[in-house]
PDB file of C-alpha atoms in Angstrom:
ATOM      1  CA  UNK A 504      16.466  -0.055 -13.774  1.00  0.00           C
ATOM      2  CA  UNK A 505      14.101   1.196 -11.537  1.00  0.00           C
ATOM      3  CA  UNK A 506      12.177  -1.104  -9.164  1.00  0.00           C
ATOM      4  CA  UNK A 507       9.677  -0.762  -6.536  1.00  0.00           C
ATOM      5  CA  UNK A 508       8.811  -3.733  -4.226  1.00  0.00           C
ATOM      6  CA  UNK A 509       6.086  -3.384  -2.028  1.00  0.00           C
ATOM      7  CA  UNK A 510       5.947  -5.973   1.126  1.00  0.00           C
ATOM      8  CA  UNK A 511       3.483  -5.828   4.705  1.00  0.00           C
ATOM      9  CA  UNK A 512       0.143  -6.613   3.141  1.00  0.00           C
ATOM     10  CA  UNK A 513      -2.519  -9.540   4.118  1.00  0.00           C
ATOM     11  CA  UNK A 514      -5.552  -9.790   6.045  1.00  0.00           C
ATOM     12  CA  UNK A 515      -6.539  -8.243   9.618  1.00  0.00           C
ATOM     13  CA  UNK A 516      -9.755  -7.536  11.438  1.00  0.00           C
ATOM     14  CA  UNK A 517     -11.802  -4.053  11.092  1.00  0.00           C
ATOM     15  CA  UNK A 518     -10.219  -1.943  13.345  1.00  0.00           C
ATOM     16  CA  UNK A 519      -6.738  -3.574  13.129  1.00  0.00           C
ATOM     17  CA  UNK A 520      -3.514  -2.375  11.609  1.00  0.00           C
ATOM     18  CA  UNK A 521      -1.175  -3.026   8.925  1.00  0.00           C
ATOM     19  CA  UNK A 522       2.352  -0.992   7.854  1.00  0.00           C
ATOM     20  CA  UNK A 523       3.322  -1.521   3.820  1.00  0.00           C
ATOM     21  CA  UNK A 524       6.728  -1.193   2.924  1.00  0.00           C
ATOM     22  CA  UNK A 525       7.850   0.262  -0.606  1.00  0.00           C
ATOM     23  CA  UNK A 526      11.903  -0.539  -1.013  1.00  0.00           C
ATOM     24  CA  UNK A 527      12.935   1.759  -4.178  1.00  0.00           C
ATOM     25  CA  UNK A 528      15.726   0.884  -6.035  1.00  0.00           C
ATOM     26  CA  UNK A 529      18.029   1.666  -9.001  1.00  0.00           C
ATOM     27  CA  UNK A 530      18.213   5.167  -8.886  1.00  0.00           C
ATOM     28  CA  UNK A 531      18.291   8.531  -5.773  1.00  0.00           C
ATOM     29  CA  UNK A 532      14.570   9.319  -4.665  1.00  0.00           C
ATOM     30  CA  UNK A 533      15.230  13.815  -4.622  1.00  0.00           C
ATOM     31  CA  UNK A 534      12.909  15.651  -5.966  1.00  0.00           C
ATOM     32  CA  UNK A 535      10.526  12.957  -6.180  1.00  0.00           C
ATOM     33  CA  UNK A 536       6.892  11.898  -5.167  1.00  0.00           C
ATOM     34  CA  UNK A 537       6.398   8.448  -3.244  1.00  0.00           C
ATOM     35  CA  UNK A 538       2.685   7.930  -3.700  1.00  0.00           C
ATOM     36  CA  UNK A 539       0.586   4.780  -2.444  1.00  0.00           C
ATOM     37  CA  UNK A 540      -2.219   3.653  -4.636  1.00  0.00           C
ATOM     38  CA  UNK A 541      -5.206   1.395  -4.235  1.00  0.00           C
ATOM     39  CA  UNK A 542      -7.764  -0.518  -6.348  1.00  0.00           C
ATOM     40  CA  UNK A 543     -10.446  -2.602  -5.524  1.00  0.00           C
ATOM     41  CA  UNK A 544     -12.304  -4.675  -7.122  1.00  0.00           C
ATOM     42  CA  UNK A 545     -14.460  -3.168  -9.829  1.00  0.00           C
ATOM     43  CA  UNK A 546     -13.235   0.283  -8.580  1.00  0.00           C
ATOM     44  CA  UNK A 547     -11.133   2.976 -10.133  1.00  0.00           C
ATOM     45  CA  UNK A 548      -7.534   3.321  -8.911  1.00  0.00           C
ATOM     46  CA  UNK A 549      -7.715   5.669  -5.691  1.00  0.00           C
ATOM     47  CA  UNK A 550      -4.242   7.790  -4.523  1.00  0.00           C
ATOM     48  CA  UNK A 551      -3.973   7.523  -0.889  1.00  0.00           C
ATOM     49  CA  UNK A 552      -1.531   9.204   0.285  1.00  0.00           C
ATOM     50  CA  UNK A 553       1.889  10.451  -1.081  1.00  0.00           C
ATOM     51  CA  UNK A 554       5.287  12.156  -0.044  1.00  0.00           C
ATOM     52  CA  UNK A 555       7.646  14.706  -1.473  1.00  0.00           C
ATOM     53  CA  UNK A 556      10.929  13.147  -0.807  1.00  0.00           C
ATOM     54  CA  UNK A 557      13.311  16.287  -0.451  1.00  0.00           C
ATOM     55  CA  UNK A 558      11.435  17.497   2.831  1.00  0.00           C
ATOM     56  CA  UNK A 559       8.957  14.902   3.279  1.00  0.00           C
ATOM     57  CA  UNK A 560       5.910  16.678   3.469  1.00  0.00           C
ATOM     58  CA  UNK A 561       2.602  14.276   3.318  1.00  0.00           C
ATOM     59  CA  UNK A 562      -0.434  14.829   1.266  1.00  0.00           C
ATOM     60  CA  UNK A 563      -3.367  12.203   2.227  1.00  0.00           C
ATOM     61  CA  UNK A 564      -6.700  11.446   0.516  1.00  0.00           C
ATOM     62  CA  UNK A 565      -9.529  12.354   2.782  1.00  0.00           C
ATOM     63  CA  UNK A 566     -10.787   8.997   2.827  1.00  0.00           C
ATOM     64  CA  UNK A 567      -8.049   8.324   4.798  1.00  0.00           C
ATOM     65  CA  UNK A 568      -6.428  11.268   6.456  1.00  0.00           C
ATOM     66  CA  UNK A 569      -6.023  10.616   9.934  1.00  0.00           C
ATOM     67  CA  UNK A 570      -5.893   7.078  10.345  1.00  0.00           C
ATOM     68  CA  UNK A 571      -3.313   6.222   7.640  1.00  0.00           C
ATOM     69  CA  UNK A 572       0.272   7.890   7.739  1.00  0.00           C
ATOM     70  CA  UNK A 573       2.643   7.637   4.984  1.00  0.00           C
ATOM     71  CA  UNK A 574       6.674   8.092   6.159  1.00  0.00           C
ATOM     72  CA  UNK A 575       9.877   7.205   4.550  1.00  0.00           C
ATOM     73  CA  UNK A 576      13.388   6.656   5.150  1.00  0.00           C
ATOM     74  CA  UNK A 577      15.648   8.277   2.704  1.00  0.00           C
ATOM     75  CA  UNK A 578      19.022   6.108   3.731  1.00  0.00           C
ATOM     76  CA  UNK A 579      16.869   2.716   2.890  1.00  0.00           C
ATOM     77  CA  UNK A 580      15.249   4.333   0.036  1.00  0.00           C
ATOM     78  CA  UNK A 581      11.846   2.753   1.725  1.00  0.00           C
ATOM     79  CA  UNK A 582       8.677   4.472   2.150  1.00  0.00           C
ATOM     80  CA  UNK A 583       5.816   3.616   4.319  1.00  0.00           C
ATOM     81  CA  UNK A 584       2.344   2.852   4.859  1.00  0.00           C
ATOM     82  CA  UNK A 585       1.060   2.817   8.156  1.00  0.00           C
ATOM     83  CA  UNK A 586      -2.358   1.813   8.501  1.00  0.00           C
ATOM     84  CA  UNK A 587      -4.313   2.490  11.619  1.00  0.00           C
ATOM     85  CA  UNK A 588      -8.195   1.962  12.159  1.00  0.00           C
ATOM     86  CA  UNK A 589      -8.587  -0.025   9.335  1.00  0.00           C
ATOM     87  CA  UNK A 590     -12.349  -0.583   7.674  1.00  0.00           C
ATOM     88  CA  UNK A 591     -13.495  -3.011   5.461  1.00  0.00           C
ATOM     89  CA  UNK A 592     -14.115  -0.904   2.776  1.00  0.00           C
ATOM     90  CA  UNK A 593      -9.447  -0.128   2.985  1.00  0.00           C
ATOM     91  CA  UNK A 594      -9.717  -3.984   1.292  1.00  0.00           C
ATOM     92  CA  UNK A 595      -7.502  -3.213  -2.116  1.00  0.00           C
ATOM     93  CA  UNK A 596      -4.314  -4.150  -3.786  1.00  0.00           C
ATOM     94  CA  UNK A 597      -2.001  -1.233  -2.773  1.00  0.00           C
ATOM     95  CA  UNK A 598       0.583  -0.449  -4.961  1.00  0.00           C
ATOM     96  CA  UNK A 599       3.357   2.085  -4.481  1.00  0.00           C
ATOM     97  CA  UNK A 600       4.638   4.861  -7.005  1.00  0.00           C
ATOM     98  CA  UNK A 601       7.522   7.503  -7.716  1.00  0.00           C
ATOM     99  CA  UNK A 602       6.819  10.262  -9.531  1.00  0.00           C
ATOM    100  CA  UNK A 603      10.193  11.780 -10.375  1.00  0.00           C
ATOM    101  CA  UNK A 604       9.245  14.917 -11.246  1.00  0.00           C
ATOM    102  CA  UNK A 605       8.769  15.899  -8.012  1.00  0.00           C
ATOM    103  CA  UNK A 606       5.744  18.546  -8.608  1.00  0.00           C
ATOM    104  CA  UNK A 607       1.838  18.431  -7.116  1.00  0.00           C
ATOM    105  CA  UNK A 608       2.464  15.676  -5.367  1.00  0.00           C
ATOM    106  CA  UNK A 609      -0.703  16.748  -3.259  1.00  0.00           C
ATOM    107  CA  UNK A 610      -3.281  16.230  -6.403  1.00  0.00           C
ATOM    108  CA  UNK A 611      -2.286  12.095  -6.060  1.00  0.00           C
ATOM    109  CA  UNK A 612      -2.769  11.896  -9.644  1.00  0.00           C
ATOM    110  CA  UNK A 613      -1.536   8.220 -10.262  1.00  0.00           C
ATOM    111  CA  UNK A 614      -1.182   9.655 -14.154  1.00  0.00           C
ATOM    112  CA  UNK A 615       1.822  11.290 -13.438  1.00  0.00           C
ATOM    113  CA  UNK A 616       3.636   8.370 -11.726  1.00  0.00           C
ATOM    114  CA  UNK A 617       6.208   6.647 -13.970  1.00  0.00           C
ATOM    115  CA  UNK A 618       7.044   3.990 -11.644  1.00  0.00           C
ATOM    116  CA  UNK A 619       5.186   1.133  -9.975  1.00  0.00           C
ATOM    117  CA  UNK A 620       5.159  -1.749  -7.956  1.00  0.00           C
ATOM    118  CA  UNK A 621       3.897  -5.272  -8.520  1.00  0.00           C
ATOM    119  CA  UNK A 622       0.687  -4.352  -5.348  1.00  0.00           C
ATOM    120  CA  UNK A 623       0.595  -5.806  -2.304  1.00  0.00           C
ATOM    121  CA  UNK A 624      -3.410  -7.116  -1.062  1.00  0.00           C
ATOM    122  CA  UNK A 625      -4.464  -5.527   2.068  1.00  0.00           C
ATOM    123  CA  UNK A 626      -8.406  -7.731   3.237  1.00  0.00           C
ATOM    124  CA  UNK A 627     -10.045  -6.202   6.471  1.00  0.00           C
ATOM    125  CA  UNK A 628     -13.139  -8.282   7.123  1.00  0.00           C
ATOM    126  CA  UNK A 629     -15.516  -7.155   9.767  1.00  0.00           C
TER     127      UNK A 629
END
């Protein structure tokens, strides 16, 4: 059974910093897109940023593309969210993804992810 447990979110000042974890579990991450998600309140669900496991090229949204970098760590099976230069408008439940199919993970499409996590909050007040 696969599983997907995020952990590193809460609450931090505009301008602060936050790193989510993902731990993946019950089966090997190849081939495979580890995307992070986000959805705020009375927004659609957003892709942020995403990895392609095998060689782990990043793909970012532009909303956050230089201030947020997405890494992993293929003997932990973790992937993760670091989160520099954080605004207000970052508040969301983040949730992390695999898309096992390995292929565009660039587009972020959160359609073709099988796999999800429970979401993790992430508040930046100003």
């Amino acid at each position: 059974q696969v599983q997907l447990v995020e952990s590193g979110g809460g609450s931090v000042q505009a301008g602060g910093s936050l790193r989510l974890s993902c731990a993946a579990s019950g089966y090997t991450a190849s081939n495979t897109c580890m995307g992070w998600f986000r959805q705020a309140p009375g927004k659609e669900r957003e892709g942020v940023a995403a990895i392609y496991t095998d060689d782990g090229t990043p793909y970012y949204a532009g909303s956050v593309a230089g201030r947020f970098t997405i890494s992993q760590d293929n003997a932990e099976n973790t992937v993760y969210l670091q989160m520099n230069s954080l605004k207000p408008e970052d508040t969301a439940v983040y949730s992390c993804a695999a898309h096992p199919r390995g292929y565009n993970c660039w587009a972020l499409d959160g359609d073709e992810y099988n796999y999800w996590g429970q979401g993790t909050q992430v508040t930046v007040s100003s």
